[in-house]
Short mmCIF file of C-alpha atoms and ligand atoms in Angstrom, two decimals:
data_model
loop_
_atom_site.label_atom_id
_atom_site.label_comp_id
_atom_site.label_asym_id
_atom_site.label_seq_id
_atom_site.Cartn_x
_atom_site.Cartn_y
_atom_site.Cartn_z
CA MET U 1 100.30 96.05 108.57
CA LYS U 2 100.47 92.97 106.34
CA ALA U 3 99.16 89.50 107.11
CA VAL U 4 99.42 86.12 105.44
CA VAL U 5 96.59 83.69 106.10
CA LEU U 6 96.99 79.99 105.36
CA VAL U 7 93.84 78.60 103.80
CA GLY U 8 95.26 75.94 101.50
CA GLY U 9 94.79 72.78 103.59
CA PHE U 10 92.55 69.85 102.66
CA GLY U 11 90.48 70.02 105.85
CA THR U 12 90.25 66.23 105.95
CA ARG U 13 89.08 66.11 109.56
CA MET U 14 85.98 68.00 108.52
CA HIS U 15 84.98 65.54 105.84
CA PRO U 16 82.49 65.15 104.29
CA LEU U 17 81.70 68.88 104.54
CA THR U 18 85.04 69.85 103.02
CA LEU U 19 84.96 67.43 100.09
CA HIS U 20 83.53 70.11 97.82
CA VAL U 21 83.83 73.26 99.93
CA PRO U 22 87.17 74.55 101.26
CA LYS U 23 87.25 74.83 105.06
CA ALA U 24 87.66 78.59 104.69
CA MET U 25 84.25 78.80 103.02
CA VAL U 26 82.41 76.75 105.62
CA PRO U 27 79.81 79.08 107.17
CA LEU U 28 80.11 80.06 110.80
CA VAL U 29 76.76 81.45 111.93
CA ASN U 30 75.85 82.05 108.31
CA VAL U 31 79.05 83.87 107.31
CA PRO U 32 81.94 82.05 105.57
CA PHE U 33 84.72 81.51 108.03
CA VAL U 34 87.36 83.30 105.95
CA GLU U 35 85.16 86.40 105.77
CA ARG U 36 85.00 86.49 109.58
CA LEU U 37 88.78 86.14 109.74
CA VAL U 38 89.45 88.89 107.20
CA THR U 39 87.01 91.19 109.05
CA TYR U 40 88.82 90.50 112.34
CA LEU U 41 92.19 91.28 110.76
CA SER U 42 90.94 94.44 109.15
CA ARG U 43 89.47 95.66 112.48
CA SER U 44 92.84 94.91 114.09
CA GLY U 45 94.60 97.34 111.74
CA VAL U 46 95.69 94.98 108.95
CA ASP U 47 95.31 96.59 105.52
CA GLU U 48 97.00 94.08 103.20
CA ILE U 49 96.33 90.33 103.31
CA GLY U 50 97.84 87.47 101.36
CA LEU U 51 95.63 84.40 101.20
CA SER U 52 97.77 81.35 100.77
CA VAL U 53 95.55 79.02 98.75
CA CYS U 54 95.94 75.53 97.32
CA TYR U 55 92.92 73.19 97.70
CA LEU U 56 89.73 74.61 96.07
CA PRO U 57 90.95 78.23 95.78
CA ASP U 58 88.23 79.63 93.48
CA PRO U 59 85.31 79.86 95.95
CA ILE U 60 87.58 81.72 98.40
CA ARG U 61 88.75 84.25 95.84
CA ASN U 62 85.27 84.75 94.34
CA HIS U 63 83.66 85.32 97.71
CA LEU U 64 86.27 87.69 99.16
CA SER U 65 86.51 89.79 96.03
CA ARG U 66 82.75 90.36 96.23
CA ARG U 67 82.73 91.13 99.97
CA PHE U 68 85.66 93.49 100.44
CA ASP U 69 86.39 96.72 98.65
CA ARG U 70 89.65 98.28 97.65
CA ASN U 71 90.41 99.71 101.11
CA LEU U 72 91.70 96.25 101.91
CA ARG U 73 94.35 94.88 99.58
CA LEU U 74 93.90 91.15 99.05
CA HIS U 75 96.39 88.91 97.24
CA TYR U 76 96.07 85.23 96.37
CA LEU U 77 99.26 83.20 96.71
CA HIS U 78 98.85 79.90 94.88
CA GLU U 79 100.64 76.64 95.56
CA ASP U 80 100.52 73.82 93.00
CA GLN U 81 101.09 71.33 95.79
CA PRO U 82 100.64 71.95 99.52
CA LEU U 83 103.89 73.34 100.88
CA GLY U 84 103.03 73.03 104.56
CA THR U 85 102.69 75.93 106.96
CA ALA U 86 106.26 77.21 106.43
CA GLY U 87 106.49 76.53 102.68
CA ALA U 88 103.28 78.51 102.21
CA LEU U 89 104.77 81.50 104.06
CA LYS U 90 107.95 81.28 102.00
CA ASN U 91 105.71 81.48 98.94
CA SER U 92 104.49 84.87 100.20
CA GLU U 93 107.99 86.39 100.32
CA SER U 94 107.48 88.82 97.44
CA MET U 95 104.26 90.15 98.96
CA VAL U 96 105.87 90.51 102.40
CA ALA U 97 108.59 92.54 100.68
CA GLY U 98 111.03 92.72 103.55
CA GLN U 99 108.50 93.94 106.14
CA ARG U 100 107.35 92.64 109.50
CA PHE U 101 104.11 90.64 109.07
CA LEU U 102 101.43 88.63 110.80
CA ALA U 103 100.93 85.00 109.86
CA LEU U 104 97.86 82.99 110.78
CA ASN U 105 96.48 79.53 110.33
CA GLY U 106 93.25 80.19 108.49
CA ASP U 107 91.17 77.97 110.74
CA VAL U 108 91.48 79.82 114.05
CA LEU U 109 88.49 81.66 115.47
CA THR U 110 89.78 84.12 118.01
CA GLY U 111 89.48 87.45 119.71
CA ILE U 112 93.20 87.68 120.51
CA ASN U 113 94.20 91.33 120.75
CA LEU U 114 96.69 91.66 117.90
CA ARG U 115 97.66 95.21 118.85
CA GLU U 116 98.72 94.02 122.31
CA MET U 117 100.60 91.17 120.68
CA MET U 118 102.44 93.64 118.47
CA ASP U 119 103.40 95.80 121.49
CA PHE U 120 104.75 92.67 123.19
CA HIS U 121 106.75 91.79 120.06
CA LEU U 122 108.25 95.27 119.76
CA GLN U 123 109.05 95.64 123.49
CA ARG U 124 111.11 92.46 123.37
CA ASN U 125 112.69 93.21 120.01
CA SER U 126 111.50 89.75 119.07
CA GLN U 127 112.06 88.10 115.70
CA ILE U 128 109.31 85.51 116.12
CA THR U 129 106.33 85.97 118.46
CA ILE U 130 103.91 83.10 118.83
CA ALA U 131 100.48 83.59 120.43
CA LEU U 132 99.99 81.05 123.22
CA THR U 133 96.62 79.90 124.41
CA PRO U 134 95.70 77.65 127.36
CA VAL U 135 93.92 74.35 126.64
CA GLU U 136 92.57 71.60 128.89
CA ASN U 137 94.30 68.78 127.06
CA PRO U 138 97.72 69.87 125.75
CA THR U 139 98.63 66.32 124.65
CA ALA U 140 96.60 66.79 121.47
CA TYR U 141 98.68 69.84 120.47
CA GLY U 142 102.24 71.16 120.52
CA ILE U 143 103.19 72.80 123.83
CA VAL U 144 105.49 75.80 124.04
CA GLU U 145 107.68 76.27 127.13
CA THR U 146 108.81 79.80 127.94
CA GLU U 147 110.90 81.68 130.50
CA ALA U 148 109.29 84.34 132.71
CA ASP U 149 109.89 87.10 130.13
CA GLY U 150 108.25 85.01 127.40
CA ARG U 151 111.42 83.75 125.69
CA VAL U 152 110.73 80.33 124.21
CA VAL U 153 113.00 77.57 125.46
CA ARG U 154 111.40 74.46 124.01
CA PHE U 155 108.69 73.10 121.72
CA LEU U 156 107.18 69.71 122.28
CA GLU U 157 104.76 68.28 119.71
CA LYS U 158 101.94 66.09 121.06
CA PRO U 159 103.55 65.44 124.49
CA THR U 160 102.54 62.53 126.70
CA TRP U 161 100.96 63.55 130.04
CA ASP U 162 104.24 62.99 131.95
CA GLN U 163 105.97 65.42 129.54
CA VAL U 164 103.37 68.14 130.05
CA THR U 165 104.95 71.09 131.87
CA THR U 166 102.57 73.81 130.70
CA ASN U 167 99.05 74.00 129.30
CA THR U 168 99.86 76.74 126.81
CA ILE U 169 99.93 75.77 123.17
CA ASN U 170 100.82 77.41 119.89
CA ALA U 171 97.66 79.23 118.77
CA GLY U 172 98.71 79.36 115.10
CA ILE U 173 99.14 83.16 115.09
CA TYR U 174 102.59 84.66 114.65
CA ILE U 175 104.33 88.00 114.23
CA LEU U 176 107.41 87.46 112.13
CA GLU U 177 110.34 89.62 111.14
CA PRO U 178 111.04 89.19 107.42
CA GLU U 179 114.44 87.50 107.96
CA VAL U 180 112.58 84.46 109.33
CA LEU U 181 111.68 83.56 105.75
CA LYS U 182 115.41 82.91 105.11
CA LEU U 183 115.12 79.85 107.37
CA ILE U 184 112.61 78.24 105.00
CA PRO U 185 113.65 76.36 101.86
CA ALA U 186 111.87 77.54 98.69
CA GLY U 187 109.45 75.35 96.76
CA LYS U 188 109.33 72.34 99.06
CA PRO U 189 107.11 71.31 101.97
CA CYS U 190 108.18 72.57 105.38
CA SER U 191 106.46 73.10 108.75
CA MET U 192 106.69 76.19 110.97
CA GLU U 193 105.72 74.27 114.10
CA ARG U 194 107.91 71.22 113.63
CA GLU U 195 110.90 72.59 111.72
CA VAL U 196 111.34 76.37 111.53
CA PHE U 197 110.49 77.39 115.11
CA PRO U 198 112.56 74.66 116.84
CA GLN U 199 115.50 75.42 114.53
CA ALA U 200 115.22 79.14 115.30
CA VAL U 201 115.27 78.52 119.07
CA GLU U 202 118.20 76.14 118.68
CA ALA U 203 120.11 78.75 116.67
CA GLY U 204 119.54 81.45 119.30
CA TRP U 205 117.00 83.58 117.47
CA ARG U 206 114.78 85.81 119.63
CA VAL U 207 111.59 83.72 119.81
CA HIS U 208 108.87 84.68 122.29
CA GLY U 209 105.50 83.35 123.37
CA PHE U 210 102.68 85.84 123.88
CA PRO U 211 100.31 84.32 126.46
CA THR U 212 96.68 85.30 126.20
CA ASP U 213 93.36 84.20 127.68
CA ASP U 214 91.34 85.78 124.89
CA TYR U 215 88.87 83.51 123.13
CA TRP U 216 90.47 80.94 120.80
CA ILE U 217 89.39 77.74 119.09
CA ASP U 218 90.71 75.97 116.00
CA LEU U 219 88.04 74.72 113.64
CA GLY U 220 89.66 71.40 112.93
CA THR U 221 86.84 68.94 113.50
CA LEU U 222 83.06 68.64 113.30
CA GLU U 223 82.84 68.64 117.11
CA LYS U 224 84.75 71.90 117.31
CA TYR U 225 82.61 73.39 114.57
CA LEU U 226 79.55 72.78 116.75
CA VAL U 227 81.35 74.09 119.86
CA ALA U 228 82.31 77.27 117.98
CA HIS U 229 78.63 77.80 117.11
CA ARG U 230 77.58 77.35 120.71
CA ASP U 231 80.25 79.83 121.79
CA LEU U 232 79.23 82.47 119.27
CA LEU U 233 75.52 82.04 119.99
CA SER U 234 76.12 82.36 123.71
CA GLY U 235 78.24 85.47 123.25
CA ARG U 236 81.65 84.08 124.31
CA LEU U 237 83.14 85.93 121.34
CA ALA U 238 81.43 89.04 120.02
CA VAL U 239 80.86 88.76 116.27
CA ASP U 240 78.37 90.16 113.79
CA ILE U 241 75.33 87.91 113.53
CA PRO U 242 73.23 88.33 110.38
CA GLY U 243 69.56 89.25 110.90
CA ASP U 244 67.70 91.28 113.54
CA GLN U 245 67.86 90.28 117.17
CA VAL U 246 64.10 90.22 117.79
CA THR U 247 64.44 89.17 121.41
CA GLU U 248 67.34 88.08 123.65
CA GLY U 249 69.23 85.37 121.76
CA ILE U 250 66.92 85.12 118.74
CA TRP U 251 68.10 86.51 115.41
CA ILE U 252 65.81 86.42 112.39
CA GLY U 253 66.82 87.30 108.84
CA PRO U 254 64.80 89.43 106.40
CA GLY U 255 61.74 87.79 104.87
CA ALA U 256 61.65 84.85 107.30
CA GLU U 257 58.19 83.51 108.16
CA VAL U 258 57.63 81.77 111.48
CA ASP U 259 54.28 80.24 112.37
CA PRO U 260 53.01 81.68 115.70
CA SER U 261 52.72 78.15 117.14
CA ALA U 262 56.43 77.40 116.56
CA VAL U 263 58.60 77.33 119.69
CA LEU U 264 61.89 79.18 119.32
CA GLU U 265 64.25 78.48 122.19
CA PRO U 266 67.25 80.85 122.30
CA PRO U 267 69.94 81.12 121.28
CA ILE U 268 69.09 80.57 117.63
CA VAL U 269 69.59 82.22 114.26
CA LEU U 270 67.15 81.93 111.37
CA GLY U 271 68.51 83.02 108.00
CA ALA U 272 66.80 85.21 105.43
CA GLN U 273 63.56 83.88 103.94
CA CYS U 274 63.36 80.83 106.20
CA ARG U 275 59.94 79.23 106.60
CA VAL U 276 59.15 77.60 109.92
CA ALA U 277 55.78 75.80 110.03
CA GLU U 278 53.30 75.16 112.83
CA GLY U 279 54.34 73.21 115.88
CA VAL U 280 58.07 73.27 114.99
CA ARG U 281 60.64 73.52 117.80
CA VAL U 282 63.94 75.22 117.02
CA GLY U 283 66.74 75.56 119.57
CA PRO U 284 68.49 75.98 121.75
CA TYR U 285 71.68 76.36 119.72
CA ALA U 286 70.44 76.09 116.19
CA VAL U 287 71.49 78.03 113.12
CA LEU U 288 69.36 77.82 109.99
CA GLY U 289 70.84 79.17 106.78
CA ASP U 290 68.98 81.30 104.27
CA ARG U 291 65.80 79.85 102.72
CA ALA U 292 65.58 76.88 105.09
CA VAL U 293 62.14 75.27 105.11
CA VAL U 294 61.05 73.41 108.23
CA GLU U 295 57.76 71.53 107.99
CA GLU U 296 55.28 71.06 110.81
CA LYS U 297 56.25 69.54 114.14
CA ALA U 298 59.92 69.04 113.21
CA THR U 299 62.50 69.55 116.01
CA ILE U 300 65.97 71.02 115.52
CA ARG U 301 68.47 71.63 118.33
CA ASP U 302 72.27 71.93 118.53
CA CYS U 303 72.41 71.90 114.74
CA VAL U 304 73.84 73.95 111.91
CA LEU U 305 71.92 74.00 108.64
CA TRP U 306 73.53 75.69 105.67
CA ASP U 307 71.50 77.48 102.99
CA ASP U 308 68.49 75.96 101.21
CA VAL U 309 67.96 72.98 103.54
CA SER U 310 64.50 71.39 103.78
CA VAL U 311 63.40 69.52 106.86
CA GLY U 312 60.29 67.35 106.56
CA SER U 313 57.47 67.17 109.06
CA ARG U 314 58.14 65.52 112.43
CA ALA U 315 61.86 65.07 111.64
CA MET U 316 64.14 65.26 114.69
CA LEU U 317 67.64 66.67 114.34
CA LYS U 318 70.24 66.99 117.10
CA ASP U 319 74.00 67.70 116.96
CA CYS U 320 74.20 67.53 113.20
CA ILE U 321 75.40 69.67 110.33
CA LEU U 322 73.55 69.73 107.03
CA GLY U 323 75.29 71.10 103.95
CA SER U 324 73.53 73.32 101.42
CA SER U 325 70.36 72.01 99.80
CA CYS U 326 70.14 68.87 101.94
CA ILE U 327 66.68 67.34 102.20
CA VAL U 328 65.61 65.66 105.43
CA LYS U 329 62.67 63.35 104.82
CA ALA U 330 59.55 63.56 106.97
CA GLY U 331 59.90 61.58 110.19
CA ALA U 332 63.69 61.10 109.92
CA THR U 333 65.71 61.14 113.16
CA VAL U 334 69.36 62.16 113.20
CA GLU U 335 71.29 62.33 116.46
CA GLY U 336 74.96 62.44 117.40
CA VAL U 337 77.69 64.50 115.78
CA ARG U 338 77.10 63.86 112.09
CA ALA U 339 77.52 65.89 108.93
CA PHE U 340 75.94 65.56 105.50
CA PRO U 341 77.46 67.17 102.40
CA HIS U 342 75.40 69.34 100.08
CA HIS U 343 72.40 67.84 98.27
CA THR U 344 72.21 64.76 100.54
CA THR U 345 68.81 63.24 101.13
CA VAL U 346 68.59 62.16 104.76
CA GLU U 347 66.03 59.45 105.53
P1 GTP Q 401 93.19 68.58 108.27
O1 GTP Q 401 93.41 67.97 106.89
O2 GTP Q 401 91.89 68.15 108.83
O3 GTP Q 401 94.33 68.38 109.20
O4 GTP Q 401 93.00 70.14 108.10
P2 GTP Q 401 93.90 71.28 107.42
O5 GTP Q 401 94.14 70.94 106.01
O6 GTP Q 401 93.20 72.56 107.65
O7 GTP Q 401 95.28 71.20 108.18
P3 GTP Q 401 95.73 71.97 109.50
O8 GTP Q 401 94.61 72.00 110.48
O9 GTP Q 401 97.00 71.37 109.91
O10 GTP Q 401 96.01 73.42 108.93
C1 GTP Q 401 95.96 74.60 109.68
C2 GTP Q 401 95.76 75.76 108.71
O11 GTP Q 401 96.82 75.83 107.77
C3 GTP Q 401 94.48 75.61 107.89
O12 GTP Q 401 93.90 76.89 107.75
C4 GTP Q 401 94.97 75.10 106.56
O13 GTP Q 401 94.14 75.55 105.48
C5 GTP Q 401 96.35 75.70 106.45
N1 GTP Q 401 97.29 74.80 105.74
C6 GTP Q 401 97.70 73.59 106.15
N2 GTP Q 401 98.59 73.08 105.27
C7 GTP Q 401 98.73 74.02 104.31
C8 GTP Q 401 99.53 74.08 103.11
O14 GTP Q 401 100.28 73.16 102.77
N3 GTP Q 401 99.43 75.21 102.35
C9 GTP Q 401 98.60 76.23 102.69
N4 GTP Q 401 98.55 77.31 101.90
N5 GTP Q 401 97.83 76.22 103.80
C10 GTP Q 401 97.91 75.11 104.59
#
């Protein structure tokens, strides 16, 4: 099975983290997000993946080519300018080579059962199958209305509350028959959600929604990035967590040193070669990247620290994200959802 993953966006809602790092390379519990996505696809039976890249493509290519061997065929489909979700898929036409394929927004973290989705697609002889996921507030998304057998009747982007007839939204995961690419103009920006899908329904194509309650979140914003960490640490989606689970909810990487007086409140993850000094409190819900250094009596909870971060003594961190090599000065207090790009000194 082939898949095309869209990882070319600017990730502006995750600024400043994504000013120098593509969203796909943002770590999620110490593993770059795109690596988690490729692993999920490979375990779902996908053996050939096109990564549709545009903004900051090199870190994505360099990382994946190191992490995955030749059992998984990876291609990089470059756009000189962002072509939108449909234009990017059109750009993958030669790789798709006339076969049925999966298409995914590269920023969804999910456990959706792709094999079940494929069965659903085949049983209905569908041309376009869209995974549908329930959300509490559909007005922030595009809702998809279906008949009882799943046939899509209408799309509504960002509806007002009085227009809301369903809480199921487009999850950004599609199974497409190759002829769908004929609906997309070549070489110019075009959107699947706003242009191609509504046109296909209008023209009578067989478009279905596959409803699922499996875990799903899109990593669009800093808030959701923190929610996704909480979900993974509390086991709402089973993923590989680097390090050894030394006790329920506490993972510690190789070479980490933790002073016996430090209080570790699960769930937490400490990366390889971390140093946690006396009287420090870590957790609940904290992820420290590799080689983090936390000086005495500092407190860290509900935070994500990337690699090589230093936290000075008595600093207090809550609900924040620190990019690689950030330095938090002794005694600093940071609270509220905030993010600092790499090499920032936080006072
Ligand atoms: P924001 O700028 O914060 O909206 O983030 P984003 O750039 O990620 O945009 P959005 O959330 O709409 O994109 C959903 C997925 O599609 C992400 O994985 C993007 O990387 C990807 N994407 C969006 N636009 C393009 C594009 O023009 N080309 C490619 N190749 N991928 C895109």
